[in-house]
Amino acid sequence: MIQNRLCNRRYSWKCVSDFGRAATARRKIDVLAMSWKAGLRVAARRVTGAFGLVPVVLLLQLGGCATTRVEQSRQTNAVLGTGEAMVILGRATYNDRETEESFTDCLADILSQGSNPIRLVSEDQFKDDLYPWFEARTAPTNANDLGRLFAEAGVQAQIDQSSIRYLAWIEGDTVTVDKGGSMSCAVSTFGGGCFGMSYWEQDASYEASIWDLKNLSASGQISADSNGTSYLAGLVLPIPILARPGNAACKGLAAQLRVFITGVDD
Amino acid sequence: MKRFKINRVKWSLRAFSVTVLCALLASCTHTLTVSGRIPTPLIEPLPVSIGLIRPPEFSTHIHREKLPRGGGDWTIELGALQNAFFENLFDTVFQGVQPVDTLGCRAEDKSIAVGVRCSDGFVRLSLLEYAFLPPELSGLKFFSASTKYQLELMNADGAVLDTWVVVGYGKNEGGGFQPTDALNAASVEAIRDAGARVALEWPKRRNVQTWLDSVGVKNDPKPIM
């Protein structure tokens, strides 16, 4: 039996000032939350064991849901001025986990659109213009290095020319934390199809560190954590029910980043 | 009529099978000409002139490899991009760069180029090794590539002052359907990484500093971030 509830459609964030005063604000925004995960897992196991049509049909009525939590810590109150731009950079590492290019692309797409678009300099353009100072090996690791970097010939002039005020370093990734169920597909001369069900739970965790290139200091951090379970139901045709926590984290982070940078919600 | 129909179906199936087989075989052979943007380094050039020596195969280097466990045959043309990249890099790192084939500053060279002073030194740049790893073999989510270059510094008389081997590394998320795109991006990143090290680390090497001092350049090395 499937026990499910509708998605709560809410997430929250917490603002912490640099003076140690924790001002907590919770707002309801259009990001889905899920609490019927366990129920669906039971259903997945049942369907895998003895295929039943009703649970699958019920599942198809639902969409994949993800819970997103966004937190912000702010050190300065400066906002983007007229004509000033921002650049979003994915932090590159030499280990096996790295911020996906698709995530920074998603952020850039959202921030450059809407009723309150932010002027963005593309990551490729920025890295080319400032080569070799922002390669994986040479990029500054904290805002304290900015002073030394800006003392290098041409760096300050290049930043001024592009009118880049803020730099947002994005760190984090999406990982699969759990998976189960099974599905098999077969093709024969009489046709084919897929039967069974599988699920996988993903956890997306990202953090944006915002640096002010005018004051050569760190402005704050925003983190977004999202969790969701996706399902693949095989009812002759494989039918995916995707939660897309990475996308939910992107939307949550982009919304908060916009408020942080411009001081205005979209 | 019925027999004709059966034959037609049979031949259609055969044609389909052959097409699928050809597609599978083609998917096991990958050819890539590495291409990408060539950035101009934002650095202050060293006020010296050098003769840049590259072996002929540097600009035409092709890496061929047959990967184990069904990884396929790979042909990667690296030469054109790395040649253009390092030409541009050295043009910025040094105030004067002259591509040359031979060492030393001979008397006849001076007579040919009247008024043009000999180089302060020579740099021989060669690719020692290029390697790559697809996700199927590494077990990771991305393609990785590395380039190993050797820089040999010689004075105006051709005496070797310094030999430095530099490795550049790059990686890119391997899209299952665009393996060549991912490897291209990883290879470009590896060349850029090596280039960044050449631009920032090489001038700070002790032997290079000594050479710069000997040709009258006051160079104040700054720490690398």
Coordinates of N, CA and C in Angstrom, one line a residue, chain A residues 66-229:
Chain A
A66 N 11.7 17.3 -4.7 CA 13.0 17.5 -4.0 C 12.9 18.6 -2.9
T67 N 13.5 18.3 -1.8 CA 13.5 19.3 -0.7 C 14.8 20.1 -0.8
T68 N 14.6 21.4 -0.8 CA 15.8 22.3 -0.9 C 15.9 23.2 0.3
R69 N 17.1 23.4 0.8 CA 17.3 24.3 1.9 C 18.4 25.2 1.5
V70 N 18.1 26.5 1.7 CA 19.1 27.5 1.3 C 19.5 28.4 2.5
E71 N 20.8 28.5 2.7 CA 21.3 29.3 3.9 C 22.2 30.4 3.4
Q72 N 22.2 31.5 4.1 CA 23.0 32.6 3.6 C 23.8 33.3 4.8
S73 N 25.0 33.6 4.5 CA 25.8 34.3 5.5 C 26.4 35.5 4.8
R74 N 26.2 36.7 5.4 CA 26.6 38.0 4.7 C 27.5 38.8 5.5
Q75 N 28.6 39.2 4.9 CA 29.6 40.0 5.6 C 29.5 41.5 5.2
T76 N 29.0 41.8 4.0 CA 28.9 43.2 3.6 C 27.5 43.5 3.1
N77 N 27.2 44.8 3.0 CA 25.9 45.1 2.5 C 25.9 45.7 1.1
A78 N 27.1 45.7 0.4 CA 27.2 46.3 -0.9 C 26.4 45.5 -1.9
V79 N 25.9 46.2 -2.9 CA 25.1 45.6 -4.0 C 25.7 46.0 -5.3
L80 N 25.3 45.3 -6.3 CA 25.7 45.6 -7.7 C 25.3 46.9 -8.2
G81 N 26.3 47.7 -8.7 CA 25.9 49.1 -9.2 C 25.5 49.0 -10.7
T82 N 25.1 50.1 -11.2 CA 24.7 50.2 -12.6 C 25.9 49.9 -13.5
G83 N 25.7 49.0 -14.4 CA 26.8 48.7 -15.4 C 27.8 47.7 -14.9
E84 N 27.7 47.3 -13.6 CA 28.6 46.4 -13.0 C 28.2 44.9 -13.3
A85 N 29.2 44.1 -13.4 CA 28.9 42.7 -13.8 C 29.4 41.7 -12.7
M86 N 28.9 40.5 -12.9 CA 29.4 39.4 -12.0 C 29.9 38.2 -12.9
V87 N 30.7 37.4 -12.3 CA 31.2 36.2 -13.0 C 31.0 35.1 -12.1
I88 N 30.5 34.0 -12.6 CA 30.3 32.7 -11.9 C 31.3 31.7 -12.3
L89 N 32.1 31.2 -11.3 CA 33.2 30.3 -11.6 C 32.9 29.0 -10.8
G90 N 33.0 27.9 -11.5 CA 33.0 26.6 -10.8 C 34.4 26.3 -10.3
R91 N 34.4 25.9 -9.0 CA 35.7 25.6 -8.4 C 36.2 24.3 -8.9
A92 N 37.4 24.3 -9.6 CA 38.0 23.1 -10.1 C 38.9 22.4 -9.1
T93 N 38.8 21.1 -9.0 CA 39.7 20.4 -8.1 C 40.3 19.3 -8.9
Y94 N 41.3 18.7 -8.3 CA 42.0 17.5 -9.0 C 41.5 16.2 -8.4
N95 N 40.5 16.2 -7.6 CA 39.9 14.9 -7.2 C 38.8 14.5 -8.0
D96 N 38.1 13.5 -7.7 CA 37.0 12.9 -8.6 C 35.7 13.7 -8.4
R97 N 35.6 14.6 -7.5 CA 34.4 15.4 -7.3 C 34.6 16.8 -7.7
E98 N 33.8 17.3 -8.5 CA 33.9 18.7 -9.0 C 32.6 19.3 -9.4
T99 N 32.4 20.6 -9.2 CA 31.2 21.2 -9.6 C 30.9 21.0 -11.1
E100 N 29.7 20.5 -11.4 CA 29.4 20.2 -12.8 C 29.2 21.5 -13.6
E101 N 29.7 21.5 -14.8 CA 29.6 22.7 -15.7 C 28.1 23.0 -15.9
S102 N 27.3 22.0 -15.9 CA 25.9 22.2 -16.2 C 25.2 23.0 -15.0
F103 N 25.8 22.9 -13.8 CA 25.2 23.6 -12.7 C 25.5 25.1 -12.8
T104 N 26.8 25.4 -13.1 CA 27.1 26.8 -13.3 C 26.4 27.4 -14.5
D105 N 26.2 26.6 -15.5 CA 25.5 27.1 -16.7 C 24.0 27.4 -16.3
C106 N 23.5 26.5 -15.4 CA 22.1 26.7 -15.0 C 21.9 28.0 -14.2
L107 N 22.9 28.2 -13.3 CA 22.9 29.5 -12.5 C 23.0 30.7 -13.4
A108 N 23.9 30.6 -14.4 CA 24.1 31.8 -15.3 C 22.8 32.0 -16.1
D109 N 22.2 31.0 -16.6 CA 20.9 31.1 -17.3 C 19.9 31.8 -16.5
I110 N 19.7 31.4 -15.3 CA 18.6 32.0 -14.4 C 18.9 33.4 -14.1
L111 N 20.2 33.7 -13.7 CA 20.5 35.1 -13.3 C 20.5 36.1 -14.4
S112 N 20.8 35.6 -15.6 CA 20.9 36.6 -16.7 C 19.5 36.8 -17.3
Q113 N 18.5 36.1 -16.8 CA 17.1 36.3 -17.3 C 16.2 36.9 -16.2
G114 N 15.0 37.0 -16.5 CA 14.0 37.5 -15.5 C 13.8 39.0 -15.6
S115 N 13.0 39.5 -14.7 CA 12.7 40.9 -14.7 C 13.8 41.8 -14.2
N116 N 14.7 41.1 -13.5 CA 15.9 41.8 -12.8 C 17.2 41.1 -13.2
P117 N 17.5 41.1 -14.5 CA 18.7 40.4 -15.0 C 20.0 41.0 -14.5
I118 N 21.0 40.1 -14.2 CA 22.3 40.5 -13.8 C 23.2 40.4 -15.0
R119 N 24.1 41.4 -15.2 CA 25.0 41.3 -16.3 C 26.2 40.3 -15.9
L120 N 26.3 39.3 -16.7 CA 27.3 38.2 -16.3 C 28.4 38.2 -17.4
V121 N 29.6 38.0 -16.9 CA 30.7 37.8 -17.8 C 30.9 36.2 -17.8
S122 N 31.0 35.6 -19.0 CA 31.0 34.2 -19.0 C 32.3 33.7 -18.4
E123 N 32.3 32.5 -17.9 CA 33.4 31.9 -17.2 C 34.6 31.7 -18.2
D124 N 34.3 31.3 -19.4 CA 35.3 31.1 -20.4 C 36.0 32.4 -20.8
Q125 N 35.2 33.4 -21.0 CA 35.7 34.7 -21.3 C 36.6 35.3 -20.2
F126 N 36.1 35.1 -19.0 CA 36.9 35.6 -17.8 C 38.2 34.9 -17.7
K127 N 38.2 33.6 -17.8 CA 39.4 32.8 -17.7 C 40.4 33.1 -18.8
D128 N 39.9 33.4 -20.0 CA 40.8 33.7 -21.1 C 41.4 35.1 -20.9
D129 N 40.6 36.1 -20.5 CA 41.0 37.4 -20.3 C 42.1 37.5 -19.2
L130 N 41.9 36.6 -18.2 CA 42.8 36.7 -17.0 C 43.8 35.5 -17.0
Y131 N 44.0 34.8 -18.1 CA 44.9 33.7 -18.1 C 46.3 34.2 -17.8
P132 N 47.1 33.6 -17.0 CA 46.9 32.2 -16.4 C 46.5 32.3 -14.9
W133 N 45.8 33.3 -14.5 CA 45.6 33.5 -13.0 C 44.3 32.8 -12.5
F134 N 43.5 32.3 -13.3 CA 42.3 31.6 -12.8 C 42.1 30.2 -13.4
E135 N 43.3 29.6 -13.6 CA 43.2 28.2 -14.0 C 43.1 27.4 -12.7
A136 N 42.8 26.1 -12.9 CA 42.5 25.2 -11.7 C 43.7 25.3 -10.7
R137 N 44.9 25.3 -11.2 CA 46.1 25.3 -10.4 C 46.4 26.6 -9.8
T138 N 46.1 27.7 -10.5 CA 46.6 29.0 -10.1 C 45.6 29.9 -9.4
A139 N 44.3 29.5 -9.5 CA 43.2 30.4 -9.0 C 43.4 30.7 -7.5
P140 N 43.1 31.9 -7.1 CA 43.2 32.2 -5.6 C 42.2 31.3 -4.9
T141 N 42.6 30.8 -3.7 CA 41.7 29.9 -2.9 C 40.9 30.7 -1.9
N142 N 41.4 31.9 -1.5 CA 40.5 32.7 -0.6 C 40.7 34.2 -0.9
A143 N 39.7 34.9 -0.4 CA 39.7 36.3 -0.8 C 40.9 37.1 -0.3
N144 N 41.6 36.6 0.6 CA 42.8 37.3 1.1 C 43.9 37.3 0.0
D145 N 43.9 36.4 -0.9 CA 44.8 36.4 -2.0 C 44.6 37.4 -3.1
L146 N 43.4 38.1 -3.0 CA 43.0 39.0 -4.1 C 44.0 40.2 -4.2
G147 N 44.4 40.7 -3.0 CA 45.3 41.8 -3.0 C 46.6 41.5 -3.8
R148 N 47.1 40.3 -3.5 CA 48.4 39.9 -4.2 C 48.1 39.7 -5.7
L149 N 47.0 39.2 -6.0 CA 46.7 38.9 -7.5 C 46.5 40.3 -8.2
F150 N 45.8 41.2 -7.5 CA 45.5 42.5 -8.2 C 46.8 43.3 -8.3
A151 N 47.9 43.0 -7.6 CA 49.1 43.7 -7.8 C 49.9 43.2 -9.0
E152 N 49.4 42.1 -9.6 CA 50.1 41.6 -10.9 C 49.7 42.6 -12.0
A153 N 50.7 42.7 -12.9 CA 50.5 43.6 -14.0 C 49.3 43.3 -14.9
G154 N 48.4 44.3 -15.1 CA 47.3 44.1 -16.0 C 46.0 43.6 -15.4
V155 N 46.1 42.9 -14.2 CA 44.9 42.3 -13.6 C 43.9 43.3 -13.2
Q156 N 44.3 44.3 -12.5 CA 43.3 45.3 -12.1 C 42.7 46.0 -13.3
A157 N 43.5 46.3 -14.3 CA 43.0 47.0 -15.4 C 42.0 46.1 -16.2
Q158 N 42.3 44.9 -16.3 CA 41.4 43.9 -17.0 C 40.0 43.8 -16.3
I159 N 40.1 43.8 -14.9 CA 38.8 43.7 -14.1 C 38.0 45.0 -14.3
D160 N 38.8 46.1 -14.2 CA 38.1 47.4 -14.4 C 37.4 47.5 -15.8
Q161 N 38.2 47.1 -16.8 CA 37.7 47.2 -18.1 C 36.4 46.4 -18.3
S162 N 36.3 45.2 -17.7 CA 35.1 44.4 -17.8 C 34.0 44.8 -16.8
S163 N 34.4 45.7 -15.9 CA 33.4 46.2 -14.9 C 32.9 45.1 -14.0
I164 N 33.8 44.2 -13.7 CA 33.3 43.0 -12.8 C 33.4 43.4 -11.4
R165 N 32.3 43.4 -10.7 CA 32.2 43.7 -9.3 C 32.3 42.5 -8.4
Y166 N 31.5 41.5 -8.8 CA 31.5 40.3 -7.9 C 31.9 39.0 -8.6
L167 N 32.5 38.2 -7.9 CA 33.0 36.9 -8.4 C 32.3 35.8 -7.4
A168 N 31.6 34.9 -8.0 CA 31.0 33.9 -7.2 C 31.6 32.5 -7.5
W169 N 32.3 32.0 -6.5 CA 32.9 30.6 -6.7 C 31.8 29.6 -6.3
I170 N 31.6 28.7 -7.1 CA 30.6 27.6 -6.8 C 31.3 26.3 -6.6
E171 N 31.0 25.7 -5.4 CA 31.6 24.5 -5.0 C 30.5 23.5 -4.7
G172 N 30.7 22.2 -4.9 CA 29.7 21.2 -4.6 C 29.4 20.3 -5.7
D173 N 28.6 19.3 -5.5 CA 28.2 18.4 -6.6 C 26.9 17.7 -6.2
T174 N 26.4 16.9 -7.1 CA 25.3 16.0 -6.8 C 25.7 14.6 -6.8
V175 N 25.4 13.9 -5.7 CA 25.8 12.5 -5.6 C 24.5 11.6 -5.4
T176 N 24.7 10.3 -5.8 CA 23.6 9.4 -5.6 C 23.9 8.7 -4.2
V177 N 23.0 8.9 -3.3 CA 23.3 8.3 -2.0 C 22.6 7.0 -1.7
D178 N 21.6 6.6 -2.5 CA 20.9 5.4 -2.3 C 20.2 5.0 -3.6
K179 N 20.2 3.7 -3.9 CA 19.4 3.2 -5.1 C 19.0 1.8 -4.9
G180 N 17.9 1.4 -5.6 CA 17.4 0.1 -5.4 C 16.4 -0.3 -6.4
G181 N 15.7 -1.4 -6.2 CA 14.7 -1.9 -7.2 C 15.4 -2.5 -8.4
S182 N 14.6 -3.0 -9.3 CA 15.2 -3.5 -10.6 C 14.2 -3.4 -11.7
M183 N 14.8 -3.3 -12.9 CA 13.9 -3.2 -14.1 C 14.6 -4.0 -15.2
S184 N 13.9 -4.7 -15.9 CA 14.5 -5.4 -17.1 C 13.7 -5.1 -18.3
C185 N 14.4 -5.0 -19.4 CA 13.8 -4.7 -20.7 C 14.2 -5.9 -21.7
A186 N 13.3 -6.2 -22.5 CA 13.5 -7.3 -23.5 C 12.9 -6.9 -24.9
V187 N 13.6 -7.4 -25.9 CA 13.2 -7.1 -27.3 C 13.1 -8.4 -28.0
S188 N 12.0 -8.7 -28.7 CA 11.9 -9.9 -29.5 C 11.2 -9.6 -30.8
T189 N 11.0 -10.6 -31.6 CA 10.4 -10.3 -33.0 C 9.0 -9.9 -32.8
F190 N 8.4 -10.2 -31.7 CA 7.0 -9.8 -31.4 C 6.8 -8.5 -30.7
G191 N 8.0 -7.8 -30.5 CA 7.9 -6.6 -29.8 C 8.8 -6.6 -28.5
G192 N 8.6 -5.7 -27.7 CA 9.4 -5.6 -26.5 C 8.8 -4.7 -25.4
G193 N 9.5 -4.7 -24.3 CA 9.0 -3.8 -23.3 C 9.9 -3.9 -22.0
C194 N 9.6 -3.0 -21.1 CA 10.3 -3.0 -19.8 C 9.4 -3.2 -18.7
F195 N 9.8 -4.0 -17.7 CA 9.0 -4.3 -16.6 C 9.8 -4.2 -15.3
G196 N 9.2 -3.7 -14.2 CA 9.9 -3.5 -13.0 C 9.9 -2.1 -12.5
M197 N 10.7 -1.8 -11.6 CA 10.8 -0.4 -11.1 C 12.1 -0.2 -10.3
S198 N 12.7 0.9 -10.5 CA 13.9 1.2 -9.8 C 13.9 2.6 -9.3
Y199 N 14.6 2.9 -8.2 CA 14.7 4.2 -7.7 C 16.1 4.6 -7.3
W200 N 16.4 5.9 -7.3 CA 17.6 6.3 -6.8 C 17.5 7.7 -6.1
E201 N 18.2 7.8 -5.0 CA 18.0 9.1 -4.2 C 19.3 9.9 -4.4
Q202 N 19.1 11.2 -4.7 CA 20.3 12.0 -4.9 C 20.3 13.2 -4.0
D203 N 21.5 13.6 -3.6 CA 21.7 14.7 -2.7 C 22.6 15.7 -3.4
A204 N 22.1 16.9 -3.6 CA 22.8 18.0 -4.2 C 23.2 19.0 -3.2
S205 N 24.5 19.3 -3.1 CA 25.0 20.2 -2.0 C 25.9 21.2 -2.7
Y206 N 25.6 22.5 -2.7 CA 26.4 23.5 -3.4 C 26.6 24.7 -2.5
E207 N 27.7 25.4 -2.7 CA 28.0 26.6 -1.9 C 28.6 27.6 -2.8
A208 N 28.1 28.8 -2.7 CA 28.6 30.0 -3.5 C 29.3 30.9 -2.5
S209 N 30.6 31.1 -2.8 CA 31.4 32.1 -2.0 C 31.5 33.4 -2.9
I210 N 31.0 34.5 -2.4 CA 30.9 35.7 -3.2 C 32.1 36.6 -2.7
W211 N 32.9 37.0 -3.7 CA 34.0 37.9 -3.5 C 33.7 39.3 -4.1
D212 N 34.0 40.3 -3.4 CA 33.8 41.7 -3.9 C 35.2 42.1 -4.5
L213 N 35.2 42.3 -5.8 CA 36.5 42.6 -6.5 C 36.8 44.1 -6.4
K214 N 35.8 44.9 -5.9 CA 36.1 46.3 -5.7 C 36.8 46.5 -4.4
N215 N 36.3 45.9 -3.4 CA 36.9 46.0 -2.0 C 37.9 44.9 -1.7
L216 N 38.1 44.0 -2.7 CA 39.0 42.9 -2.5 C 38.8 42.1 -1.2
S217 N 37.5 41.8 -1.0 CA 37.2 41.0 0.2 C 36.1 40.0 0.0
A218 N 35.9 39.2 0.9 CA 34.7 38.2 0.8 C 33.5 38.9 1.2
S219 N 32.4 38.7 0.5 CA 31.1 39.4 0.8 C 30.2 38.4 1.5
G220 N 30.3 37.1 1.3 CA 29.4 36.2 2.0 C 29.4 34.9 1.3
Q221 N 28.6 34.0 1.9 CA 28.4 32.6 1.3 C 26.9 32.3 1.3
I222 N 26.6 31.5 0.3 CA 25.2 31.0 0.2 C 25.3 29.5 0.0
S223 N 24.6 28.7 0.7 CA 24.6 27.3 0.4 C 23.3 26.8 0.1
A224 N 23.2 25.8 -0.7 CA 21.9 25.2 -1.1 C 22.1 23.7 -1.1
D225 N 21.2 23.0 -0.3 CA 21.2 21.6 -0.2 C 19.8 21.1 -0.7
S226 N 19.9 20.1 -1.5 CA 18.6 19.6 -2.0 C 18.7 18.1 -2.1
N227 N 17.5 17.4 -1.8 CA 17.5 16.0 -1.7 C 16.2 15.5 -2.4
G228 N 16.4 14.5 -3.2 CA 15.2 13.9 -3.9 C 15.4 12.5 -4.4
T229 N 14.3 11.8 -4.5 CA 14.3 10.4 -5.0 C 13.6 10.4 -6.4

